Coordinates of C-alpha atoms and ligand atoms in Angstrom, one line a residue:
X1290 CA 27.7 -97.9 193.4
X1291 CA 27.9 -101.5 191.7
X1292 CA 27.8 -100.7 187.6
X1293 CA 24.5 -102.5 186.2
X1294 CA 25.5 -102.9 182.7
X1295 CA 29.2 -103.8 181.1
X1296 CA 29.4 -102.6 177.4
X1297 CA 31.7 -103.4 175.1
X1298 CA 32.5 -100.9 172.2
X1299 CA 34.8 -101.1 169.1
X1300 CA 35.5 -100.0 166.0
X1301 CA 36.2 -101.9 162.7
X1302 CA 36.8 -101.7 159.0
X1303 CA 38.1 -98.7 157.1
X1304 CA 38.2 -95.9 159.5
X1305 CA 36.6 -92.6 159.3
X1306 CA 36.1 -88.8 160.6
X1307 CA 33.7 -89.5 163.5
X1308 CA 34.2 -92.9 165.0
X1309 CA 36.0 -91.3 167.9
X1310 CA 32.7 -88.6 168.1
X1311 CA 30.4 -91.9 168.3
X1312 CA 32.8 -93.8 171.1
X1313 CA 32.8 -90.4 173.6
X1314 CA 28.9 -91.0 172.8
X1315 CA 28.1 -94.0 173.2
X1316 CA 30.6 -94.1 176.4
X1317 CA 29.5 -90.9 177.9
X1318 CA 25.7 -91.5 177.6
X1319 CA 25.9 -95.0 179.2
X1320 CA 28.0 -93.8 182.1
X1321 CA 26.2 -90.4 183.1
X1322 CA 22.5 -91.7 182.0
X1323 CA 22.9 -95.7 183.2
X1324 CA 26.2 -95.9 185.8
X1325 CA 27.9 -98.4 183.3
X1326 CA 31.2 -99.3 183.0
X1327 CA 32.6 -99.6 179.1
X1328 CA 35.3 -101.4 177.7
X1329 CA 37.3 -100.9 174.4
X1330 CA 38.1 -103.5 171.9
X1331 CA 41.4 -102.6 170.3
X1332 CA 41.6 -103.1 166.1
X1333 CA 37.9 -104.3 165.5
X1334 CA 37.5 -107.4 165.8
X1335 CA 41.1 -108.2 166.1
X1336 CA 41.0 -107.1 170.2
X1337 CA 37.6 -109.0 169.9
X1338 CA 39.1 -112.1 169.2
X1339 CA 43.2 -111.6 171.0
X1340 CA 41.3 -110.5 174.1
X1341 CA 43.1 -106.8 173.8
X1342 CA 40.8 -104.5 175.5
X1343 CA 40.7 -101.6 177.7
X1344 CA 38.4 -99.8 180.3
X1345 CA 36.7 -96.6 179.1
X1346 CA 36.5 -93.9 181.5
X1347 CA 34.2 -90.9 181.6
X1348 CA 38.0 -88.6 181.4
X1349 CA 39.3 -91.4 178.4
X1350 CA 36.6 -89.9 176.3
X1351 CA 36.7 -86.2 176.8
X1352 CA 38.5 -84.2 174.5
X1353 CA 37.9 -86.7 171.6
X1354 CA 35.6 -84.9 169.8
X1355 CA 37.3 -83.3 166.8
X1356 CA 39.9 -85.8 166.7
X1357 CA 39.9 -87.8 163.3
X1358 CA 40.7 -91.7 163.3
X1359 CA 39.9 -94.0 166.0
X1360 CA 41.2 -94.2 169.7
X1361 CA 40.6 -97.6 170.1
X1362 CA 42.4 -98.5 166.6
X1363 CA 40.7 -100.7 163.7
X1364 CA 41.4 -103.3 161.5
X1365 CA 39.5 -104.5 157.9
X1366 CA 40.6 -107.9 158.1
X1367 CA 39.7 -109.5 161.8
X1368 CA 36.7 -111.1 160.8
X1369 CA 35.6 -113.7 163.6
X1370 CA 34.2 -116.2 161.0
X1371 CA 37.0 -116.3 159.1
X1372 CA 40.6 -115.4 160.8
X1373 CA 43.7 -114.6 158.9
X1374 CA 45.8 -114.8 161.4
X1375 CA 44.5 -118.5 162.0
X1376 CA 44.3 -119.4 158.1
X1377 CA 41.2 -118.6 158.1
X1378 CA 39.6 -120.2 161.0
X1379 CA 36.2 -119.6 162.4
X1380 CA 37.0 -118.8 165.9
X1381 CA 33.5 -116.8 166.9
X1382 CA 32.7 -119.4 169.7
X1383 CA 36.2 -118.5 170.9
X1384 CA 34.8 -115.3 171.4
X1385 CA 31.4 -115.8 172.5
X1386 CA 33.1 -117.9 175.4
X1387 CA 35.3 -115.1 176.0
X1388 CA 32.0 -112.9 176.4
X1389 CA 30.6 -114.4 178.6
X1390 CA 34.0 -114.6 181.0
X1391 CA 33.8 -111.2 181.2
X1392 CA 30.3 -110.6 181.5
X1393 CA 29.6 -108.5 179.0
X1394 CA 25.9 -108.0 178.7
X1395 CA 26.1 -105.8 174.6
X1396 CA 28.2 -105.0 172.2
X1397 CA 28.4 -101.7 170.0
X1398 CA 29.8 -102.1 166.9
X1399 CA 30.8 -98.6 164.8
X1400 CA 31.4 -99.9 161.3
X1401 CA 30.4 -100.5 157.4
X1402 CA 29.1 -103.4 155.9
X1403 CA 31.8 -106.2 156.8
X1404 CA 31.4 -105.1 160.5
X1405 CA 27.3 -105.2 160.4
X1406 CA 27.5 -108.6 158.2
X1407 CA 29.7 -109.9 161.1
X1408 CA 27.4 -108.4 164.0
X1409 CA 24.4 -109.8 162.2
X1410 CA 26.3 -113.2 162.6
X1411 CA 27.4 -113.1 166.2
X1412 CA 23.6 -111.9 167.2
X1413 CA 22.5 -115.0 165.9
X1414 CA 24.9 -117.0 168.1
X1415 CA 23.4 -115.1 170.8
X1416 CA 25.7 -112.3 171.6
X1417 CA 23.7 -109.1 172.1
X1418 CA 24.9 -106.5 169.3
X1419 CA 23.9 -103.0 168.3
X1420 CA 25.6 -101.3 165.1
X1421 CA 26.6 -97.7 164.4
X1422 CA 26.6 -97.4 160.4
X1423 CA 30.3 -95.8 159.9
X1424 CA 31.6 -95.0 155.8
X1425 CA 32.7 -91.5 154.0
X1426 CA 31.3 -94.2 151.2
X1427 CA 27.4 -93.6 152.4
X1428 CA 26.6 -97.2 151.1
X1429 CA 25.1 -99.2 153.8
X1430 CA 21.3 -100.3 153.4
X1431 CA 19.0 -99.0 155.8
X1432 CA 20.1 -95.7 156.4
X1433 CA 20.3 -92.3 154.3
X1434 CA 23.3 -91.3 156.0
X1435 CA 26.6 -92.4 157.7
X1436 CA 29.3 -90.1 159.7
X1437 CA 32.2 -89.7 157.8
X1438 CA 30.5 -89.0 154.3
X1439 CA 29.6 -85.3 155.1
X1440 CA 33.2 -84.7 156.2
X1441 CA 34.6 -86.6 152.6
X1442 CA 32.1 -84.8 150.3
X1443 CA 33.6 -81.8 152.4
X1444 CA 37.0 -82.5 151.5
X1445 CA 36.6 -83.7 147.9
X1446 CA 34.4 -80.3 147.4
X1447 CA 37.2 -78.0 148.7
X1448 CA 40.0 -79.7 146.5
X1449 CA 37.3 -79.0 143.5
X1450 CA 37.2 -75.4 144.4
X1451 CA 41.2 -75.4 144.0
X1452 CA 40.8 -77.3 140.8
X1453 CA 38.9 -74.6 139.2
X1454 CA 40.8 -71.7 139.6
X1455 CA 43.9 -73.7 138.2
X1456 CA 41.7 -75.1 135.6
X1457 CA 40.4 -71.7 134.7
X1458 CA 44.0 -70.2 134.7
X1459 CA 45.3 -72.7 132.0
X1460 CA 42.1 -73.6 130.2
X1461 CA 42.6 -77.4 131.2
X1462 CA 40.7 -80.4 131.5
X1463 CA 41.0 -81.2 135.4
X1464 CA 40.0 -85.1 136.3
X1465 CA 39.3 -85.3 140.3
X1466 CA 39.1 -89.2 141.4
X1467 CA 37.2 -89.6 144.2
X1468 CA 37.2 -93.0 146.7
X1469 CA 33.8 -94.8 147.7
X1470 CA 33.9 -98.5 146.3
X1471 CA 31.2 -99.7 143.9
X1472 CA 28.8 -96.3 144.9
X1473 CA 28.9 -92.9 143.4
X1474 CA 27.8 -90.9 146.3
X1475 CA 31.1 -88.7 146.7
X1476 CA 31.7 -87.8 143.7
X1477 CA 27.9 -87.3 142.9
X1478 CA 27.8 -85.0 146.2
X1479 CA 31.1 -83.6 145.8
X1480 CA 30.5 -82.8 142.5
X1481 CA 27.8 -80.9 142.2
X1482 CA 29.1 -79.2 145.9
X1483 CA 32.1 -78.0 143.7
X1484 CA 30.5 -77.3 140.1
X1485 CA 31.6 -79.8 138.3
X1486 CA 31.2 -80.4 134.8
X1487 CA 31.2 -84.0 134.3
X1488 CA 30.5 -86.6 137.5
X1489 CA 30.9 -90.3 136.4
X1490 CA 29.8 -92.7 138.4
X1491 CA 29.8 -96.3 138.5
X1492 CA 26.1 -96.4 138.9
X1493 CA 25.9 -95.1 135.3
X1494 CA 28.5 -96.4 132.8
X1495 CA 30.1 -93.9 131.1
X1496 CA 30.5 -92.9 127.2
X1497 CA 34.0 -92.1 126.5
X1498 CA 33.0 -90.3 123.0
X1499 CA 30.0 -88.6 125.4
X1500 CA 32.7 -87.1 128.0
X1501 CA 35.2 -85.6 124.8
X1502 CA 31.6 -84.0 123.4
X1503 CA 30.7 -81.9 126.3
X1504 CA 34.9 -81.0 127.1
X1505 CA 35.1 -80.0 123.4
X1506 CA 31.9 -78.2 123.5
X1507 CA 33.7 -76.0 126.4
X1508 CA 36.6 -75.7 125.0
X1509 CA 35.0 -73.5 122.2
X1510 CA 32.4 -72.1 124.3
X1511 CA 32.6 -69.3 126.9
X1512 CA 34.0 -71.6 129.7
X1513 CA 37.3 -73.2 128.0
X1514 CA 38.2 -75.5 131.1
X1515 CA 36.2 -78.8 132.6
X1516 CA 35.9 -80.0 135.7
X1517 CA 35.6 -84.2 135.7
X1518 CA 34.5 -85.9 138.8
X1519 CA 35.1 -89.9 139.0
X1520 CA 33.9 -91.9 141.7
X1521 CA 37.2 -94.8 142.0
X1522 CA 34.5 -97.4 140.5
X1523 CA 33.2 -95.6 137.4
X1524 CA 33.7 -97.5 134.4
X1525 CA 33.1 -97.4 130.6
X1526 CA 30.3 -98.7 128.8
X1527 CA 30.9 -102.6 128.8
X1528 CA 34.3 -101.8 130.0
X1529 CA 36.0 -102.5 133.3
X1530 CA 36.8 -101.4 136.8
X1531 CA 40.1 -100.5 137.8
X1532 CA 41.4 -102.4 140.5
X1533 CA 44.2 -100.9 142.0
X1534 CA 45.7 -103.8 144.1
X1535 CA 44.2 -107.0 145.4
X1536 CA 44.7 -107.4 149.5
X1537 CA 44.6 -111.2 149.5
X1538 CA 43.6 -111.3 153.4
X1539 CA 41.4 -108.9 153.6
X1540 CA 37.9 -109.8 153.3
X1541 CA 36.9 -107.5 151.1
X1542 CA 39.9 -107.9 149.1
X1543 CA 39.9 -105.7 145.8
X1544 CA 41.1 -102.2 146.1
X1545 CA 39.6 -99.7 143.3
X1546 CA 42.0 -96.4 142.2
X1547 CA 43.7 -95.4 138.6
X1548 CA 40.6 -94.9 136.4
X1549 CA 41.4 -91.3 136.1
X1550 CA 44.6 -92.0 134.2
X1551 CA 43.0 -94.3 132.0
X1552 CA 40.1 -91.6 131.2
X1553 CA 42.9 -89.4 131.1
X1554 CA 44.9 -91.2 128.4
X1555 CA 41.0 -91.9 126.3
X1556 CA 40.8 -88.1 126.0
X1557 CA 43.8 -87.0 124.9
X1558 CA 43.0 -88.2 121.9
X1559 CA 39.9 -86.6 122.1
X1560 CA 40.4 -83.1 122.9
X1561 CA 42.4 -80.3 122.7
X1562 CA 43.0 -79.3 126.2
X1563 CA 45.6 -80.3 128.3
X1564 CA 44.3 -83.1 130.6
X1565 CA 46.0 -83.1 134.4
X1566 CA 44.4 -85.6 137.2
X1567 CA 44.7 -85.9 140.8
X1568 CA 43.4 -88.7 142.9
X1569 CA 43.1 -87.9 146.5
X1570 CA 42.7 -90.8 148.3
X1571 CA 43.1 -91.7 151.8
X1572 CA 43.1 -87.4 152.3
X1573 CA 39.2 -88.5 152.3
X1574 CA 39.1 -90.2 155.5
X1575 CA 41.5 -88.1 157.7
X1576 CA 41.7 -85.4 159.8
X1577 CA 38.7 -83.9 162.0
X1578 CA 35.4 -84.3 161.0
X1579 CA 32.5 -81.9 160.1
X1580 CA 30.3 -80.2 162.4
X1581 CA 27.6 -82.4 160.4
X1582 CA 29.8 -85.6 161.3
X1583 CA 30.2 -84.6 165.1
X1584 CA 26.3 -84.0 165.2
X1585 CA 25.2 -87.2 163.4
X1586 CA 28.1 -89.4 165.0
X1587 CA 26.4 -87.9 168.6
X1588 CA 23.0 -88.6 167.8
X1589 CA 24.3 -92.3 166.7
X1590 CA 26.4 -92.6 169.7
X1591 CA 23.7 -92.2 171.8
X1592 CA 20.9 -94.2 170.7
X1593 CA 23.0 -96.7 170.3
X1594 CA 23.5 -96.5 173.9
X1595 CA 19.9 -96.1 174.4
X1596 CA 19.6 -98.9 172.6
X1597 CA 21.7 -101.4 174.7
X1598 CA 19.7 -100.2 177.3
X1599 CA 16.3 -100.9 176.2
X1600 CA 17.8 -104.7 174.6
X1601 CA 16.9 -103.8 171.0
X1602 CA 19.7 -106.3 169.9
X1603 CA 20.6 -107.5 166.2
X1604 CA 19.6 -103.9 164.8
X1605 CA 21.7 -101.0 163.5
X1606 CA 21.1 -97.2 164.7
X1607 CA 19.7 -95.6 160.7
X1608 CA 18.5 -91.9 159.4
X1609 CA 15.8 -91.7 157.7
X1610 CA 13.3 -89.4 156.6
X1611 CA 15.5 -87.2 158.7
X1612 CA 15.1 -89.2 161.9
X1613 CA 16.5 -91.8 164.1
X1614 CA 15.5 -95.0 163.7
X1615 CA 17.0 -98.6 163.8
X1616 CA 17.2 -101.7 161.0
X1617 CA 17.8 -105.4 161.4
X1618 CA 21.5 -106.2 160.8
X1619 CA 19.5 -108.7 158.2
X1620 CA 18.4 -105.8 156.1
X1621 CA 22.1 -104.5 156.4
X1622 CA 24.1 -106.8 156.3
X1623 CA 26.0 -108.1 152.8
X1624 CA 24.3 -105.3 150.8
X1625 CA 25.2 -102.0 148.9
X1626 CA 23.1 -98.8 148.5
X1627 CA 24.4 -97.3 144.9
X1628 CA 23.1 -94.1 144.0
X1629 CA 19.7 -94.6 141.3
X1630 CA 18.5 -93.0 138.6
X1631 CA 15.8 -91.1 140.7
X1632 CA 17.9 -89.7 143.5
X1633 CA 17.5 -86.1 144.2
X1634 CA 20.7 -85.3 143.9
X1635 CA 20.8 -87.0 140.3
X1636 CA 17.9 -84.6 139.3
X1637 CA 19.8 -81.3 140.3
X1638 CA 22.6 -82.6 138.4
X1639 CA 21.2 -82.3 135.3
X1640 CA 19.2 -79.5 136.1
X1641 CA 21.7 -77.4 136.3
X1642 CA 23.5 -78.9 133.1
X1643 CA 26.2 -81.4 134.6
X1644 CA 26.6 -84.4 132.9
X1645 CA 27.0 -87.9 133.7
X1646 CA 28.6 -88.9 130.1
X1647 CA 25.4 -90.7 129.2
X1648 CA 24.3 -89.7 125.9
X1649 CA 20.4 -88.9 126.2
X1650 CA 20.3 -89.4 130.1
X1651 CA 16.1 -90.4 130.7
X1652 CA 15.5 -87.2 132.6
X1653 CA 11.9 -88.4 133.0
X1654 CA 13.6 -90.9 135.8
X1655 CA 15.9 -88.9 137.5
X1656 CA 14.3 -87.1 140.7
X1657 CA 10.6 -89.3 140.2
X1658 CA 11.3 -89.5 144.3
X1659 CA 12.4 -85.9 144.7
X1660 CA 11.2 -85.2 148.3
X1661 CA 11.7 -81.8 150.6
X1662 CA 13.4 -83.9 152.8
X1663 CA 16.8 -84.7 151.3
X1664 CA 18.6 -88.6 151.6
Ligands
LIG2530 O1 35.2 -98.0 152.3 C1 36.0 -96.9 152.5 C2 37.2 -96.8 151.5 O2 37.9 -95.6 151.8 C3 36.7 -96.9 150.1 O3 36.2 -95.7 149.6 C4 38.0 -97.3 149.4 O4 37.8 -97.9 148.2 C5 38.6 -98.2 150.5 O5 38.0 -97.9 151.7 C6 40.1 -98.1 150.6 O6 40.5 -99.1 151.5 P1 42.0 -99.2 152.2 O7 42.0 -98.2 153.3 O8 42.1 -100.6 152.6 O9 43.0 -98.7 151.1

């Protein structure tokens, strides 16, 4: 039988537990529900543009489940408007004419917010886009979740668990630094996952003097260890982030990582403790994701296809109020969503005592939009 529809799939950005979950989705649903054939762009944007790409088979995408990383491979730095490999070129009618040589009627694009800012741009030049929202970060607009985060606050929260009994053993002051960018939502969900003492975030600047208080308060109370979790982008009142290295090609060029030594080296002249910090990095984003991830990266998968089929172009498959929905990629696109004072999650923090090294934290604010249904 003659396929009906030919859709293209890829995956860009940063990558994260779950893309692969999404692409045996998104592939299986538009072959067994629609007899379509799907093709695979190879590193984002990158195969977009060097016309690498591959068929997708019903038997290509089985068994890809569990895998971390990406089959079709990804890239954070082919961005169509401007190449680096072409100093900087614009070469997006380059790939609209490409497109349309192969006759490919949508596009389904599994990525952050440099991947939806590009789709949004290609949609208005006519190509038909859909977008998966893809980050452990959870910081795209539009949605409560994205696959990948469930699977980092999963990882982050078991290497807490080890933390503490070490703490415990040596009555130390453990620091945990945590990736997500210029949003707190690891280490805020992580954090209070694990039981941790302290959570700094970049949403909410930090008091140094704050932070020593509630370590030495520990020190000389029943508990004499403290747990610290900090988000990569936390920073001192008026102070700072760290940047940990600039990649000059990347669009999104400025890597965060290191504040945890320099919080390290503020509070050893503040408590008593020994201090010891680990920063986990990259640990975040491998290996197999969650069952959550595999669940919410199926559900995306396949509305997404659903999507291509019913033409809702220019939108991005979102969660919320615990269902599937879709958002303009105008909403999405060139936005963050950083954790605010009235999250939930913020108000069961301090319930339970953790602190955020803000002295006198307006508890009024914090959970004013506490609902039954979780973000
Ligand atoms: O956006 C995902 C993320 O892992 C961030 O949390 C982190 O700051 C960044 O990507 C690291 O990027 P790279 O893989 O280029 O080092």
């Amino acid at each position: 039988m003659a396929k009906s529809l030919r859709v293209g799939v890829l995956t860009g950005g940063g990558d994260c537990p779950g893309l692969n979950a999404v692409i045996r989705a998104v592939t299986k649903s538009l072959i067994l529900q629609h007899n379509a054939e799907v093709i695979g762009f190879e590193d984002g944007y990158e195969g977009l543009i060097e016309r690498r790409m591959r068929s997708l088979t019903y038997s290509d995408v089985s068994g890809i489940l569990t895998r971390g990383g990406t089959i079709l491979g990804t890239s954070n730095k082919g961005n169509p408007f401007n190449y680096y490999k072409r100093g900087g070129a614009d070469v997006s009618a380059e790939v609209k004419k490409y497109l349309r040589e192969i006759g490919l009627d949508a596009l389904v694009l599994i990525g952050g917010d440099g991947t939806m800012s590009s789709a949004y741009r290609l949609q208005e030049m006519g190509i038909n886009c859909v977008g998966v929202p893809k980050t452990i970060d959870n910081d795209l607009v539009g949605t409560s979740r994205t696959f990948g985060f469930d699977t980092a606050v999963t990882i982050v929260t078991e290497a807490i668990d080890r933390l503490h009994t070490t703490a415990q053993s040596h009555n130390r002051v453990m620091i945990i630094e945590t990736m997500g960018r210029y949003a707190g939502w690891i280490a805020l969900y992580a954090g209070v996952a694990g039981g941790a003492d302290i959570v700094l975030i970049p949403e909410f600047e930090y008091d140094i003097d704050e932070v020593a208080r509630v370590c030495r308060e520990r020190e000389s109370g029943g508990q004499q260890f403290t747990i610290i979790c900090v988000a990569e982008g936390a920073k001192p009142k008026g102070g700072e982030q760290v940047v940990q290295e600039i990649v000059a090609d990347s669009p999104d060029p400025i890597r965060l990582g290191g504040v945890c030594k320099i919080l390290e080296s503020q509070l050893e002249k503040r408590v008593r403790s020994e201090i010891r910090s680990t920063i986990l990095g990259h640990v975040q984003r491998g290996g197999t994701p969650t069952a959550y991830d595999r669940n919410l990266a199926t559900m995306y998968g396949s509305y997404a296809a659903a999507m291509v089929v019913d033409k809702q172009y220019g939108r991005m498959v979102a969660l919320q109020q615990n269902s599937l929905t879709s958002v303009p990629f105008e909403e999405v696109a060139n936005k963050t969503r950083t954790v605010g004072p009235d999250a939930p999650m913020v108000a069961g923090a301090l319930a339970v005592g953790m602190s955020f090294g803000v002295k006198n934290f307006d508890v009024r604010l914090a959970g004013s939009e506490m609902s039954p249904s979780l973000p």
